[in-house]
mmCIF file of C-alpha atoms in Angstrom:
data_model
loop_
_atom_site.group_PDB
_atom_site.id
_atom_site.type_symbol
_atom_site.label_atom_id
_atom_site.label_comp_id
_atom_site.label_asym_id
_atom_site.label_seq_id
_atom_site.Cartn_x
_atom_site.Cartn_y
_atom_site.Cartn_z
ATOM 1 C CA MET U 1 17.880 -3.861 2.151
ATOM 2 C CA ASP U 2 21.575 -5.167 1.808
ATOM 3 C CA SER U 3 20.484 -7.902 5.993
ATOM 4 C CA VAL U 4 18.717 -8.958 8.013
ATOM 5 C CA SER U 5 20.007 -5.856 10.514
ATOM 6 C CA ASP U 6 18.593 -3.099 7.671
ATOM 7 C CA ALA U 7 15.683 -4.148 8.470
ATOM 8 C CA ARG U 8 13.085 -1.404 8.362
ATOM 9 C CA ILE U 9 10.997 -2.214 11.724
ATOM 10 C CA LEU U 10 8.760 0.243 13.280
ATOM 11 C CA ILE U 11 7.867 -0.402 17.237
ATOM 12 C CA VAL U 12 3.773 0.494 17.602
ATOM 13 C CA ASP U 13 3.182 0.417 21.829
ATOM 14 C CA ASP U 14 1.327 2.829 24.414
ATOM 15 C CA ASP U 15 3.700 1.440 26.831
ATOM 16 C CA GLU U 16 6.899 3.986 26.563
ATOM 17 C CA SER U 17 8.647 1.729 28.531
ATOM 18 C CA MET U 18 8.113 -0.959 26.449
ATOM 19 C CA VAL U 19 8.975 0.515 23.509
ATOM 20 C CA ARG U 20 12.098 1.366 25.373
ATOM 21 C CA VAL U 21 13.462 -1.912 25.829
ATOM 22 C CA LEU U 22 12.466 -3.476 22.459
ATOM 23 C CA GLU U 23 14.510 -1.024 21.241
ATOM 24 C CA ILE U 24 17.796 -1.200 23.111
ATOM 25 C CA PHE U 25 17.585 -5.031 22.500
ATOM 26 C CA LEU U 26 16.643 -4.366 18.978
ATOM 27 C CA LYS U 27 19.962 -2.320 18.507
ATOM 28 C CA ALA U 28 21.514 -4.748 20.874
ATOM 29 C CA GLU U 29 21.160 -7.610 18.369
ATOM 30 C CA GLY U 30 22.095 -5.564 15.273
ATOM 31 C CA TYR U 31 19.737 -4.520 13.707
ATOM 32 C CA THR U 32 20.541 -0.454 12.999
ATOM 33 C CA ASN U 33 17.058 1.009 11.581
ATOM 34 C CA VAL U 34 14.732 1.420 14.558
ATOM 35 C CA SER U 35 12.372 3.733 14.411
ATOM 36 C CA THR U 36 9.175 3.734 17.210
ATOM 37 C CA THR U 37 5.871 6.282 18.485
ATOM 38 C CA THR U 38 3.763 5.835 21.578
ATOM 39 C CA ARG U 39 0.626 7.108 19.350
ATOM 40 C CA SER U 40 -1.513 4.640 17.397
ATOM 41 C CA ARG U 41 -2.896 6.754 16.039
ATOM 42 C CA PHE U 42 0.622 7.507 13.746
ATOM 43 C CA ALA U 43 1.447 3.899 13.001
ATOM 44 C CA LEU U 44 -0.736 3.903 9.667
ATOM 45 C CA PRO U 45 1.701 7.307 8.012
ATOM 46 C CA LEU U 46 4.857 5.742 9.849
ATOM 47 C CA LEU U 47 4.678 2.818 8.024
ATOM 48 C CA ALA U 48 4.002 4.087 4.745
ATOM 49 C CA GLU U 49 6.317 7.378 4.909
ATOM 50 C CA LEU U 50 9.302 4.663 7.067
ATOM 51 C CA GLY U 51 8.524 1.975 3.893
ATOM 52 C CA THR U 52 8.766 -0.850 7.510
ATOM 53 C CA ASP U 53 9.409 -4.369 6.734
ATOM 54 C CA LEU U 54 8.870 -5.907 10.203
ATOM 55 C CA LEU U 55 5.966 -4.164 12.752
ATOM 56 C CA VAL U 56 6.029 -4.760 16.213
ATOM 57 C CA LEU U 57 2.896 -3.489 16.852
ATOM 58 C CA ASP U 58 0.790 -4.127 20.850
ATOM 59 C CA LEU U 59 -2.691 -4.888 20.253
ATOM 60 C CA HIS U 60 -4.277 -3.214 23.657
ATOM 61 C CA MET U 61 -4.061 0.966 23.002
ATOM 62 C CA PRO U 62 -5.781 4.127 23.363
ATOM 63 C CA HIS U 63 -7.446 5.494 20.438
ATOM 64 C CA LEU U 64 -6.276 3.022 18.055
ATOM 65 C CA SER U 65 -5.642 -0.478 18.726
ATOM 66 C CA GLY U 66 -3.423 -2.697 17.175
ATOM 67 C CA PHE U 67 -6.398 -4.771 15.545
ATOM 68 C CA GLU U 68 -7.280 -1.988 13.801
ATOM 69 C CA ILE U 69 -4.067 -1.065 12.553
ATOM 70 C CA ILE U 70 -3.827 -4.370 11.347
ATOM 71 C CA ASP U 71 -7.784 -4.234 9.612
ATOM 72 C CA GLY U 72 -6.092 -0.913 7.591
ATOM 73 C CA LEU U 73 -2.958 -2.298 6.399
ATOM 74 C CA GLU U 74 -4.823 -5.135 4.712
ATOM 75 C CA SER U 75 -6.137 -3.196 2.057
ATOM 76 C CA LYS U 76 -2.302 -1.953 0.791
ATOM 77 C CA ILE U 77 -0.560 -5.532 1.959
ATOM 78 C CA PRO U 78 -0.851 -9.456 2.986
ATOM 79 C CA VAL U 79 -0.289 -9.591 6.695
ATOM 80 C CA ARG U 80 0.989 -12.839 6.985
ATOM 81 C CA GLY U 81 -0.415 -13.697 10.353
ATOM 82 C CA ARG U 82 -1.405 -12.311 13.958
ATOM 83 C CA ALA U 83 -1.322 -12.935 18.353
ATOM 84 C CA GLY U 84 -4.409 -13.247 19.570
ATOM 85 C CA ARG U 85 -6.524 -13.585 16.174
ATOM 86 C CA LYS U 86 -6.588 -16.753 14.243
ATOM 87 C CA ALA U 87 -3.472 -17.100 11.742
ATOM 88 C CA VAL U 88 -4.117 -16.303 7.817
ATOM 89 C CA PRO U 89 -1.986 -17.786 5.722
ATOM 90 C CA GLY U 90 -0.575 -15.878 2.775
ATOM 91 C CA GLY U 91 -2.667 -12.783 3.563
#
């Protein structure tokens, strides 16, 4: 990654309009590598496939909640903090 604007960002939200708004906002701010999905079940495979630097995650989704996605990540990467739960310093 040459600059912050090259960060690989993945947006996961079951609300299609929210995904679109976030994607438009990030691209308007100069972020060039934004991927999205409205299907929470695809989040973990996409994270691995894309080598994501930043995850924007809805916590309340059908099928697989954002909390369950975070739990699936914790065994693979350090989780710095979580909205709606007590922050976990340094993982």
